[in-house]
Structure formats: structure tokens, C-alpha cells
Tab-separated table of C-alpha atoms in Angstrom:
chain	number	residue	atom	x	y	z
A	30	UNK	CA	72.103	113.576	76.624
A	31	UNK	CA	70.243	112.558	79.478
A	32	UNK	CA	66.837	114.034	79.818
A	33	UNK	CA	67.045	117.057	81.949
A	34	UNK	CA	63.798	116.650	83.614
A	35	UNK	CA	64.688	113.059	84.501
A	36	UNK	CA	68.007	114.201	85.969
A	37	UNK	CA	66.989	117.181	87.960
A	38	UNK	CA	63.776	115.679	89.452
A	39	UNK	CA	66.055	112.618	90.547
A	40	UNK	CA	67.573	115.162	93.151
A	41	UNK	CA	65.170	117.633	93.903
A	42	UNK	CA	65.765	120.659	96.125
A	43	UNK	CA	63.591	120.653	99.187
A	44	UNK	CA	61.003	123.485	98.830
A	45	UNK	CA	61.741	126.412	101.180
A	46	UNK	CA	65.296	125.297	101.829
A	47	UNK	CA	66.640	128.900	101.709
A	48	UNK	CA	63.894	130.615	104.109
A	49	UNK	CA	63.054	127.798	106.329
A	50	UNK	CA	64.017	128.272	110.219
A	51	UNK	CA	63.933	124.523	110.910
A	52	UNK	CA	66.738	122.618	112.102
A	53	UNK	CA	66.917	120.507	109.028
A	54	UNK	CA	69.759	121.400	106.987
A	55	UNK	CA	69.249	122.920	103.236
A	56	UNK	CA	69.748	120.515	100.579
A	57	UNK	CA	73.049	121.941	99.420
A	58	UNK	CA	75.819	120.065	97.725
A	59	UNK	CA	78.858	119.369	100.047
A	60	UNK	CA	81.793	121.654	99.327
A	61	UNK	CA	83.078	120.519	96.097
A	62	UNK	CA	85.934	122.046	94.199
A	63	UNK	CA	84.538	121.052	91.172
A	64	UNK	CA	81.723	123.417	91.292
A	65	UNK	CA	84.133	126.157	90.439
A	66	UNK	CA	85.886	124.249	87.679
A	67	UNK	CA	82.325	123.658	86.316
A	68	UNK	CA	81.586	127.404	86.202
A	69	UNK	CA	84.902	128.329	84.824
A	70	UNK	CA	84.512	125.603	82.047
A	71	UNK	CA	80.987	127.050	81.248
A	72	UNK	CA	81.931	130.491	81.249
A	73	UNK	CA	85.053	129.856	78.975
A	74	UNK	CA	82.913	127.594	76.448
A	75	UNK	CA	80.135	130.131	76.238
A	76	UNK	CA	82.629	132.861	75.543
A	77	UNK	CA	84.360	130.640	72.806
A	78	UNK	CA	81.145	129.956	71.059
A	79	UNK	CA	79.964	133.841	71.380
A	80	UNK	CA	83.510	134.884	70.043
A	81	UNK	CA	83.750	132.518	67.476
A	82	UNK	CA	81.685	132.662	64.278
A	83	UNK	CA	80.258	129.135	63.699
A	84	UNK	CA	78.107	130.496	60.783
A	85	UNK	CA	81.199	132.002	58.910
A	86	UNK	CA	83.228	128.886	59.445
A	87	UNK	CA	80.646	126.490	57.791
A	88	UNK	CA	81.505	126.218	54.087
A	89	UNK	CA	77.576	126.100	53.408
A	90	UNK	CA	75.758	129.363	53.025
A	91	UNK	CA	72.318	127.693	53.735
A	92	UNK	CA	73.279	126.597	57.194
A	93	UNK	CA	74.729	129.775	58.513
A	94	UNK	CA	71.373	131.076	59.983
A	95	UNK	CA	70.941	128.118	62.114
A	96	UNK	CA	74.458	128.148	63.436
A	97	UNK	CA	74.316	131.979	63.814
A	98	UNK	CA	71.504	131.349	66.168
A	99	UNK	CA	74.104	129.203	68.364
A	100	UNK	CA	76.284	132.311	68.546
A	101	UNK	CA	73.591	134.650	69.691
A	102	UNK	CA	72.388	132.342	72.633
A	103	UNK	CA	76.010	131.844	73.617
A	104	UNK	CA	76.424	135.557	74.047
A	105	UNK	CA	73.570	135.835	76.222
A	106	UNK	CA	74.728	132.784	78.244
A	107	UNK	CA	78.332	134.219	78.732
A	108	UNK	CA	76.996	137.561	79.952
A	109	UNK	CA	74.710	135.647	82.537
A	110	UNK	CA	77.643	133.510	83.600
A	111	UNK	CA	79.788	136.548	84.445
A	112	UNK	CA	77.555	137.314	87.343
A	113	UNK	CA	76.778	133.678	88.094
A	114	UNK	CA	80.439	133.033	88.858
A	115	UNK	CA	80.718	135.947	91.058
A	116	UNK	CA	77.656	134.984	93.154
A	117	UNK	CA	78.834	131.366	93.305
A	118	UNK	CA	82.161	132.380	94.661
A	119	UNK	CA	80.851	133.321	97.993
A	120	UNK	CA	78.763	130.184	98.675
A	121	UNK	CA	78.576	126.563	97.218
A	122	UNK	CA	76.015	125.810	94.526
A	123	UNK	CA	72.781	124.192	95.370
A	124	UNK	CA	73.081	120.408	94.220
A	125	UNK	CA	69.992	120.859	91.833
A	126	UNK	CA	71.900	124.097	90.386
A	127	UNK	CA	75.197	122.177	89.992
A	128	UNK	CA	73.233	119.168	88.233
A	129	UNK	CA	71.447	121.625	85.878
A	130	UNK	CA	74.701	123.696	84.861
A	131	UNK	CA	76.560	120.306	84.121
A	132	UNK	CA	73.872	119.453	81.827
A	133	UNK	CA	74.121	122.964	80.159
A	134	UNK	CA	77.905	122.293	79.756
A	135	UNK	CA	77.116	119.192	77.852
A	136	UNK	CA	74.818	120.912	75.620
A	137	UNK	CA	77.299	123.671	74.706
A	138	UNK	CA	80.008	121.093	74.009
A	139	UNK	CA	77.662	119.317	71.681
A	140	UNK	CA	77.049	122.713	70.224
A	141	UNK	CA	80.748	123.208	69.547
A	142	UNK	CA	81.184	119.660	68.313
A	143	UNK	CA	78.504	120.350	65.833
A	144	UNK	CA	79.862	123.554	64.545
A	145	UNK	CA	83.218	122.004	64.178
A	146	UNK	CA	81.862	119.084	62.256
A	147	UNK	CA	79.838	121.125	59.872
A	148	UNK	CA	83.171	123.253	59.130
A	149	UNK	CA	84.839	120.197	58.133
A	150	UNK	CA	82.153	118.482	55.893
A	151	UNK	CA	81.845	119.012	52.070
A	152	UNK	CA	79.060	121.646	51.152
A	153	UNK	CA	77.206	119.040	49.052
A	154	UNK	CA	77.253	116.610	51.958
A	155	UNK	CA	75.989	119.559	54.210
A	156	UNK	CA	73.226	120.186	51.791
A	157	UNK	CA	72.305	116.494	51.678
A	158	UNK	CA	72.135	116.238	55.481
A	159	UNK	CA	70.796	119.634	56.048
A	160	UNK	CA	67.571	118.527	57.438
A	161	UNK	CA	69.291	116.155	60.074
A	162	UNK	CA	71.712	119.179	60.987
A	163	UNK	CA	69.035	121.735	61.418
A	164	UNK	CA	66.951	119.239	63.550
A	165	UNK	CA	69.875	118.543	65.812
A	166	UNK	CA	70.419	122.276	66.292
A	167	UNK	CA	66.688	122.500	67.171
A	168	UNK	CA	66.741	119.685	69.661
A	169	UNK	CA	69.902	121.150	71.279
A	170	UNK	CA	68.272	124.527	71.605
A	171	UNK	CA	65.073	122.910	73.053
A	172	UNK	CA	67.387	120.943	75.741
A	173	UNK	CA	68.939	124.376	76.581
A	174	UNK	CA	65.684	126.144	77.013
A	175	UNK	CA	64.380	123.277	79.447
A	176	UNK	CA	67.540	123.549	81.605
A	177	UNK	CA	67.455	127.148	81.823
A	178	UNK	CA	63.835	126.898	82.912
A	179	UNK	CA	64.614	124.357	85.478
A	180	UNK	CA	67.815	126.303	86.889
A	181	UNK	CA	66.773	127.238	90.427
A	182	UNK	CA	67.613	130.970	89.893
A	183	UNK	CA	65.897	132.055	93.144
A	184	UNK	CA	68.540	130.266	95.171
A	185	UNK	CA	71.454	131.619	93.510
A	186	UNK	CA	70.733	135.295	94.289
A	187	UNK	CA	71.258	136.505	90.713
A	188	UNK	CA	70.490	140.058	89.795
A	189	UNK	CA	67.263	141.021	88.081
A	190	UNK	CA	69.053	141.862	84.778
A	191	UNK	CA	70.911	138.412	84.752
A	192	UNK	CA	67.457	136.661	85.285
A	193	UNK	CA	66.215	138.574	82.449
A	194	UNK	CA	69.023	137.333	80.173
A	195	UNK	CA	68.416	133.841	81.133
A	196	UNK	CA	64.847	134.059	80.442
A	197	UNK	CA	65.517	135.683	77.188
A	198	UNK	CA	68.027	132.951	76.082
A	199	UNK	CA	65.262	130.377	77.046
A	200	UNK	CA	62.620	132.201	74.976
A	201	UNK	CA	64.665	132.433	71.932
A	202	UNK	CA	65.936	128.861	72.091
A	203	UNK	CA	62.257	127.758	72.208
A	204	UNK	CA	61.313	129.987	69.309
A	205	UNK	CA	64.078	128.666	67.138
A	206	UNK	CA	62.757	127.294	63.830
A	207	UNK	CA	65.331	126.630	61.222
A	208	UNK	CA	64.295	128.223	57.937
A	209	UNK	CA	64.141	124.948	56.136
A	210	UNK	CA	62.161	125.852	52.894
A	211	UNK	CA	64.949	127.428	51.091
A	212	UNK	CA	67.372	124.486	51.878
A	213	UNK	CA	64.820	121.851	51.006
A	214	UNK	CA	64.423	123.733	47.558
A	215	UNK	CA	67.955	123.688	46.835
A	216	UNK	CA	68.384	120.145	47.789
A	217	UNK	CA	65.641	119.197	45.566
A	218	UNK	CA	67.093	121.098	42.686
A	219	UNK	CA	70.543	119.397	43.111
A	220	UNK	CA	68.687	115.901	43.284
A	221	UNK	CA	66.777	116.946	40.065
A	222	UNK	CA	69.993	117.481	38.285
A	223	UNK	CA	71.186	114.197	39.232
A	224	UNK	CA	68.082	112.636	37.999
A	225	UNK	CA	68.233	114.593	34.891
A	226	UNK	CA	71.872	113.361	34.168
A	227	UNK	CA	70.699	109.631	34.726
A	228	UNK	CA	68.343	110.348	31.921
A	229	UNK	CA	71.050	111.772	29.816
A	230	UNK	CA	69.920	115.254	29.918
A	231	UNK	CA	72.741	117.715	29.817
A	232	UNK	CA	72.302	120.356	32.572
A	233	UNK	CA	71.550	124.030	31.228
A	234	UNK	CA	74.629	126.024	32.023
A	235	UNK	CA	72.815	128.890	33.765
A	236	UNK	CA	70.892	126.598	35.880
A	237	UNK	CA	74.140	124.756	36.975
A	238	UNK	CA	75.951	127.859	37.678
A	239	UNK	CA	73.132	129.247	39.728
A	240	UNK	CA	72.818	126.258	41.889
A	241	UNK	CA	76.505	125.828	42.452
A	242	UNK	CA	76.479	129.694	43.567
A	243	UNK	CA	73.869	129.051	46.070
A	244	UNK	CA	75.841	126.008	47.449
A	245	UNK	CA	79.078	128.128	47.669
A	246	UNK	CA	80.891	126.856	44.758
A	247	UNK	CA	81.779	129.820	42.463
A	248	UNK	CA	85.301	129.172	41.058
A	249	UNK	CA	87.726	126.448	40.071
A	250	UNK	CA	89.449	126.421	43.318
A	251	UNK	CA	86.206	125.709	45.524
A	252	UNK	CA	84.869	123.181	42.805
A	253	UNK	CA	88.333	121.237	43.142
A	254	UNK	CA	88.238	121.534	46.805
A	255	UNK	CA	84.713	120.133	47.026
A	256	UNK	CA	85.411	117.294	44.751
A	257	UNK	CA	88.307	116.309	46.926
A	258	UNK	CA	86.250	116.535	49.900
A	259	UNK	CA	83.484	114.437	48.549
A	260	UNK	CA	85.893	111.709	47.387
A	261	UNK	CA	87.386	111.611	50.826
A	262	UNK	CA	83.963	111.365	52.496
A	263	UNK	CA	82.963	108.546	50.098
A	264	UNK	CA	86.227	106.700	50.665
A	265	UNK	CA	85.642	107.075	54.513
A	266	UNK	CA	82.024	106.047	54.159
A	267	UNK	CA	80.961	109.043	55.951
A	268	UNK	CA	77.287	108.757	55.106
A	269	UNK	CA	75.937	105.357	53.838
A	270	UNK	CA	72.461	106.940	53.070
A	271	UNK	CA	73.800	109.583	50.728
A	272	UNK	CA	76.820	107.613	49.106
A	273	UNK	CA	75.205	107.122	45.767
A	274	UNK	CA	74.269	110.788	45.602
A	275	UNK	CA	77.643	111.874	46.676
A	276	UNK	CA	79.353	109.706	43.956
A	277	UNK	CA	76.939	111.423	41.237
A	278	UNK	CA	77.835	114.819	42.687
A	279	UNK	CA	81.734	114.209	42.094
A	280	UNK	CA	80.795	113.550	38.387
A	281	UNK	CA	78.722	116.540	38.188
A	282	UNK	CA	81.296	118.833	39.848
A	283	UNK	CA	83.905	117.357	37.471
A	284	UNK	CA	81.559	118.388	34.565
A	285	UNK	CA	80.882	121.855	36.116
A	286	UNK	CA	84.712	122.260	36.551
A	287	UNK	CA	85.163	121.916	32.770
A	288	UNK	CA	81.991	123.756	31.612
A	289	UNK	CA	81.866	126.698	34.061
A	290	UNK	CA	85.346	127.084	35.207
A	291	UNK	CA	87.389	126.007	32.152
A	292	UNK	CA	89.060	122.907	33.739
A	293	UNK	CA	91.697	125.157	35.362
A	294	UNK	CA	94.320	123.511	37.536
A	295	UNK	CA	93.385	122.239	41.113
A	296	UNK	CA	94.303	124.228	43.940
A	297	UNK	CA	97.037	121.937	44.865
A	298	UNK	CA	98.857	123.057	41.796
A	299	UNK	CA	98.482	126.836	42.409
A	300	UNK	CA	98.045	127.289	46.202
A	301	UNK	CA	100.866	129.721	46.257
A	302	UNK	CA	98.699	131.902	43.960
A	303	UNK	CA	98.757	135.743	43.896
A	304	UNK	CA	99.413	135.911	47.575
A	305	UNK	CA	102.921	135.017	47.168
A	306	UNK	CA	103.847	136.271	43.566
A	307	UNK	CA	106.242	138.941	45.007
A	308	UNK	CA	107.967	136.549	46.841
A	309	UNK	CA	108.767	134.269	44.021
A	310	UNK	CA	105.938	131.797	42.907
A	311	UNK	CA	107.296	128.510	41.399
A	312	UNK	CA	107.054	128.301	37.504
A	313	UNK	CA	104.291	126.995	35.916
A	314	UNK	CA	104.709	123.330	34.876
A	315	UNK	CA	105.811	122.565	31.387
A	316	UNK	CA	102.644	121.958	29.036
A	317	UNK	CA	103.864	118.302	28.629
A	318	UNK	CA	103.311	117.762	32.251
A	319	UNK	CA	99.719	118.585	32.231
A	320	UNK	CA	96.895	116.173	31.309
A	321	UNK	CA	95.163	117.209	28.213
A	322	UNK	CA	91.831	116.455	29.722
A	323	UNK	CA	91.891	117.959	33.125
A	324	UNK	CA	94.920	120.357	32.578
A	325	UNK	CA	96.013	119.356	35.992
A	326	UNK	CA	99.708	118.257	36.405
A	327	UNK	CA	99.818	114.493	35.900
A	328	UNK	CA	100.411	112.056	38.841
A	329	UNK	CA	100.383	108.806	36.757
A	330	UNK	CA	101.012	109.379	33.132
A	331	UNK	CA	99.970	106.711	30.742
A	332	UNK	CA	100.378	106.295	26.848
A	333	UNK	CA	97.339	105.396	24.794
A	334	UNK	CA	97.375	103.622	21.483
A	335	UNK	CA	97.442	106.937	19.679
A	336	UNK	CA	100.644	107.906	21.501
A	337	UNK	CA	99.199	110.701	23.394
A	338	UNK	CA	99.946	110.795	27.134
A	339	UNK	CA	97.373	111.475	29.627
A	340	UNK	CA	96.859	111.019	33.341
A	341	UNK	CA	95.476	107.648	34.192
A	342	UNK	CA	92.428	108.496	36.149
A	343	UNK	CA	90.779	110.901	33.661
A	344	UNK	CA	91.481	108.741	30.505
A	345	UNK	CA	90.248	105.770	32.426
A	346	UNK	CA	86.947	107.806	33.069
A	347	UNK	CA	86.937	108.781	29.396
A	348	UNK	CA	87.043	105.063	28.353
A	349	UNK	CA	84.542	104.037	31.041
A	350	UNK	CA	82.094	106.528	29.503
A	351	UNK	CA	81.995	104.394	26.327
A	352	UNK	CA	84.352	106.320	24.265
A	353	UNK	CA	87.084	104.493	22.314
A	354	UNK	CA	88.913	107.511	20.689
A	355	UNK	CA	92.028	109.505	21.727
A	356	UNK	CA	90.634	112.746	23.391
A	357	UNK	CA	93.232	114.909	21.761
A	358	UNK	CA	93.386	113.731	18.004
A	359	UNK	CA	89.779	112.123	17.701
A	360	UNK	CA	91.563	109.070	16.363
A	361	UNK	CA	89.669	105.634	16.994
A	362	UNK	CA	92.065	103.625	19.048
A	363	UNK	CA	92.903	100.107	17.985
A	364	UNK	CA	92.910	99.188	21.717
A	365	UNK	CA	92.160	100.815	25.168
A	366	UNK	CA	95.560	99.614	26.697
A	367	UNK	CA	97.085	102.117	29.191
A	368	UNK	CA	100.982	101.839	29.103
A	369	UNK	CA	102.697	103.739	32.005
A	370	UNK	CA	105.076	106.338	30.966
A	371	UNK	CA	107.714	106.088	33.645
A	372	UNK	CA	110.105	108.265	32.098
A	373	UNK	CA	107.684	111.197	31.962
A	374	UNK	CA	106.569	110.284	35.608
A	375	UNK	CA	110.363	110.526	36.789
A	376	UNK	CA	110.590	114.002	35.053
A	377	UNK	CA	107.367	115.281	36.658
A	378	UNK	CA	108.640	114.066	39.954
A	379	UNK	CA	111.835	115.630	39.606
A	380	UNK	CA	110.206	118.998	38.430
A	381	UNK	CA	107.918	118.925	41.452
A	382	UNK	CA	110.876	118.341	43.794
A	383	UNK	CA	113.100	121.096	42.683
A	384	UNK	CA	110.056	123.710	42.686
A	385	UNK	CA	108.550	122.606	45.878
A	386	UNK	CA	105.227	121.328	44.274
A	387	UNK	CA	103.492	118.682	46.297
A	388	UNK	CA	103.443	115.356	44.191
A	389	UNK	CA	100.277	113.338	45.029
A	390	UNK	CA	100.522	109.665	44.309
A	391	UNK	CA	97.607	107.366	43.171
A	392	UNK	CA	96.893	105.936	46.441
A	393	UNK	CA	94.714	102.790	46.819
A	394	UNK	CA	92.427	104.650	49.089
A	395	UNK	CA	91.537	106.930	46.083
A	396	UNK	CA	90.708	104.022	43.853
A	397	UNK	CA	87.572	102.918	45.658
A	398	UNK	CA	85.778	106.171	45.078
A	399	UNK	CA	86.832	106.186	41.385
A	400	UNK	CA	85.525	102.527	41.003
A	401	UNK	CA	82.248	103.587	42.738
A	402	UNK	CA	81.914	106.515	40.420
A	403	UNK	CA	82.296	104.015	37.478
A	404	UNK	CA	79.325	101.958	38.792
A	405	UNK	CA	76.982	104.936	39.468
A	406	UNK	CA	74.754	105.791	36.599
A	407	UNK	CA	74.751	109.557	37.274
A	408	UNK	CA	78.450	109.826	37.596
A	409	UNK	CA	78.921	107.692	34.270
A	410	UNK	CA	76.673	110.025	32.352
A	411	UNK	CA	78.274	113.007	33.843
A	412	UNK	CA	81.774	111.588	32.848
A	413	UNK	CA	80.452	110.971	29.426
A	414	UNK	CA	78.927	114.667	29.248
A	415	UNK	CA	82.370	115.974	30.288
A	416	UNK	CA	84.237	113.890	27.601
A	417	UNK	CA	81.929	115.166	25.085
A	418	UNK	CA	82.412	118.787	26.127
A	419	UNK	CA	86.086	118.504	26.031
A	420	UNK	CA	86.024	116.844	22.676
A	421	UNK	CA	84.102	119.887	21.269
A	422	UNK	CA	86.339	122.129	22.837
A	423	UNK	CA	89.380	120.360	21.619
A	424	UNK	CA	88.001	120.069	18.106
A	425	UNK	CA	87.312	123.898	18.032
A	426	UNK	CA	90.788	124.639	19.243
A	427	UNK	CA	92.455	122.391	16.568
A	428	UNK	CA	90.138	123.491	13.641
A	429	UNK	CA	91.713	125.673	10.772
A	430	UNK	CA	89.365	128.342	11.636
A	431	UNK	CA	90.653	128.555	15.169
A	432	UNK	CA	94.039	128.586	13.981
A	433	UNK	CA	93.458	131.442	11.592
């Protein structure tokens, strides 16, 4: 955004233009229909920002305080613009006021774009970039305060209570200071988890659960959504600076999904959920259609040397973690070859079509994040820990004691 001081000082309003009795005409903009549209756009945008809840829309609890401040400032501006629109309807805006309000519109548009961007990002990426986001919110509020201070309110004939609203909005913008302490501490704890995994330290269950709760991940559905969002952002190269950490977090969340949430199916397999039970939920997939590792419905079933069938991606991660055994039977495999099970894949595809279940394919765009995960030390260790946990779980479930 252009520096508001530079913009406005380049076209100053001559002093005393409203009270001078000289023959010089006041420095007012020529009648311009765009001024009316400007005020309507400003009023509409301020009301949208004040009516919407940017804090609730963001998936990250730790950013809600910063974004809630935007909503509060917008409410003050919307109230002030109600009166400004009435006053401006009777006369043209002074040129300096028009320039200033155009800059205010740009700031509000950037506020709206930032809130929408935060709502679309993964929670973990928001945490990693929380310092940058809060600094952007702070800078935008400082810009808004400067513009409100430069607005020539004396020339606009605004009521005293409207002047008070504008002054209050300016003061609140200047006082805004993001409470970064808690976010930085949470970010440090997440990065510490990654460093511990790189050193082959298995995260404590209670600590992992507490951190994910603070990030906003409290069940299998949100965990699966977060994994998918991170993988998409990694594939899109959304943040080069944090790519390594995001790859590591994919592995960590897969581990957490198994340990904390019992590796329940992804939301894509159960989105109809309890909300549509009464309307007839599609039947659960046959057990043979689910991967024994993730319990998700298989997209690309493959057979290993033991004769067991797994989904290609999880069994590939199992082998990449250094294992050469069959996860389900514990048998040492003579080779690690993966043979496509085309017959089963066709049966799964047929069942999905008949029951209205989305059948995702293993697209090439998803292979890049998977390859990156394999090359990432923390992600590799997280995959190994996931595999170890599942081996123990499977061995317990197949033990004679468990059968009794």
C-alpha cells in the first residue's frame, strides 16, 4: 500500500479553504460520481467485516484474538460511515478526504483478503507463520490509524459522536499489540517435538495430545483434514521457508492419528456421518476393502510377498522406515516388491460407485509430498514410530490372550 502520508501530502488541502472569503475557489475535487461509489464500497466492506467473524472462520485458535480485533475496528468504521455517507450526499468530498478514503478502502480490502487466506490455510502452517501474520495485522492497523488521523474531518461536517468513533478506532488501532507470547511458546513446543523425533525420541502421549488440542486438532476428522491440507500446501510450495517443518508435521500427525485417534477412517470415508443417519448412510466398506495399516478404504491396493494386501502409500512408508516384515503377520518378507491387486481395486471402485463414496486416485501431484516425506529425517522417524505402534497393536490383537 502506498504510504498514506506520501499520498495525502502530495495533494494538500489549502488551509482555511472552507472559511476563506477570498475569490480563490476551495480545493475541492471536481464533481465525481466515483466518490459516491467509493463511500458505498467502503460502507459495504466495513459492514461485511464487522458482520462476519474472521476469528471464528480461522481454523487456528491462537490467531483468533488478532483477527477479532479487525472485526471490532470494522464495527466502529461502519457506524461512522453511516453518517459520512449522509453528509457526503449533500456535497462533493474534498480531494484530500477522497484520497484518504480510497486508501482506507485498500486497507480494508487487505484485511478481508488476509482473513480469507487464514481461513484457507492449515492450522500447522498458520502456527509456523503466526509471527508474520500478526505483524501484517499490526501494520495494517497502524496504516488505518494513520489514515484516520489524516482524514480532514473538519471539512466533512461530521457530528461529534461520529468524530468520537473515528478517534476511538484510531486509538485502538495504534494500541493493538498481538499477544505473541502464547503463540511463540506453542510454536517452540511443536518445533521441539520435531527435533525430538529426529533424535528418535518418541513423543509422550499426554504432551502430544495437549499440543494438538491447543492447535485445534482434537479428533480423527480434524487430524485427517490437517494432513490433507498440509500435503496440498507442500505440493503447491506454499511456504518454501517452512516446507521441511511441514513435511515433518505430516509424519507427526499420521503418528498422532494412530496413537491418539486409533487410526479411524478419513473424513472422506465418513463425511455423511451421524448427520444423515436417518436419511440412509451408505454401508460401511467390507473389511477387506480397508488397509490393515490405516483402516482407510484402499485407493491402490497392492500385494506384498506374504500375500497380504495393503494400500500402496502406507505400505511404502512402512518399507521406507526400514522395516522388511509384513505389518499384519510379522513375517519377514523375502522381497519388498509391491504387486498391484487390480481385481480388488476394481471391486472397490465398483462398491464406491454403487454406494456414492468418492474414490480418490493416487495422482501424480500427491507423489511429490510423499517423496519429500521419505527424504525428511523427522518424517521418516515419525513413520517408523507409527509402524512400531501399529505392529504392537496388531500383535496384541492377534495374541492368544487377546483372543481369550
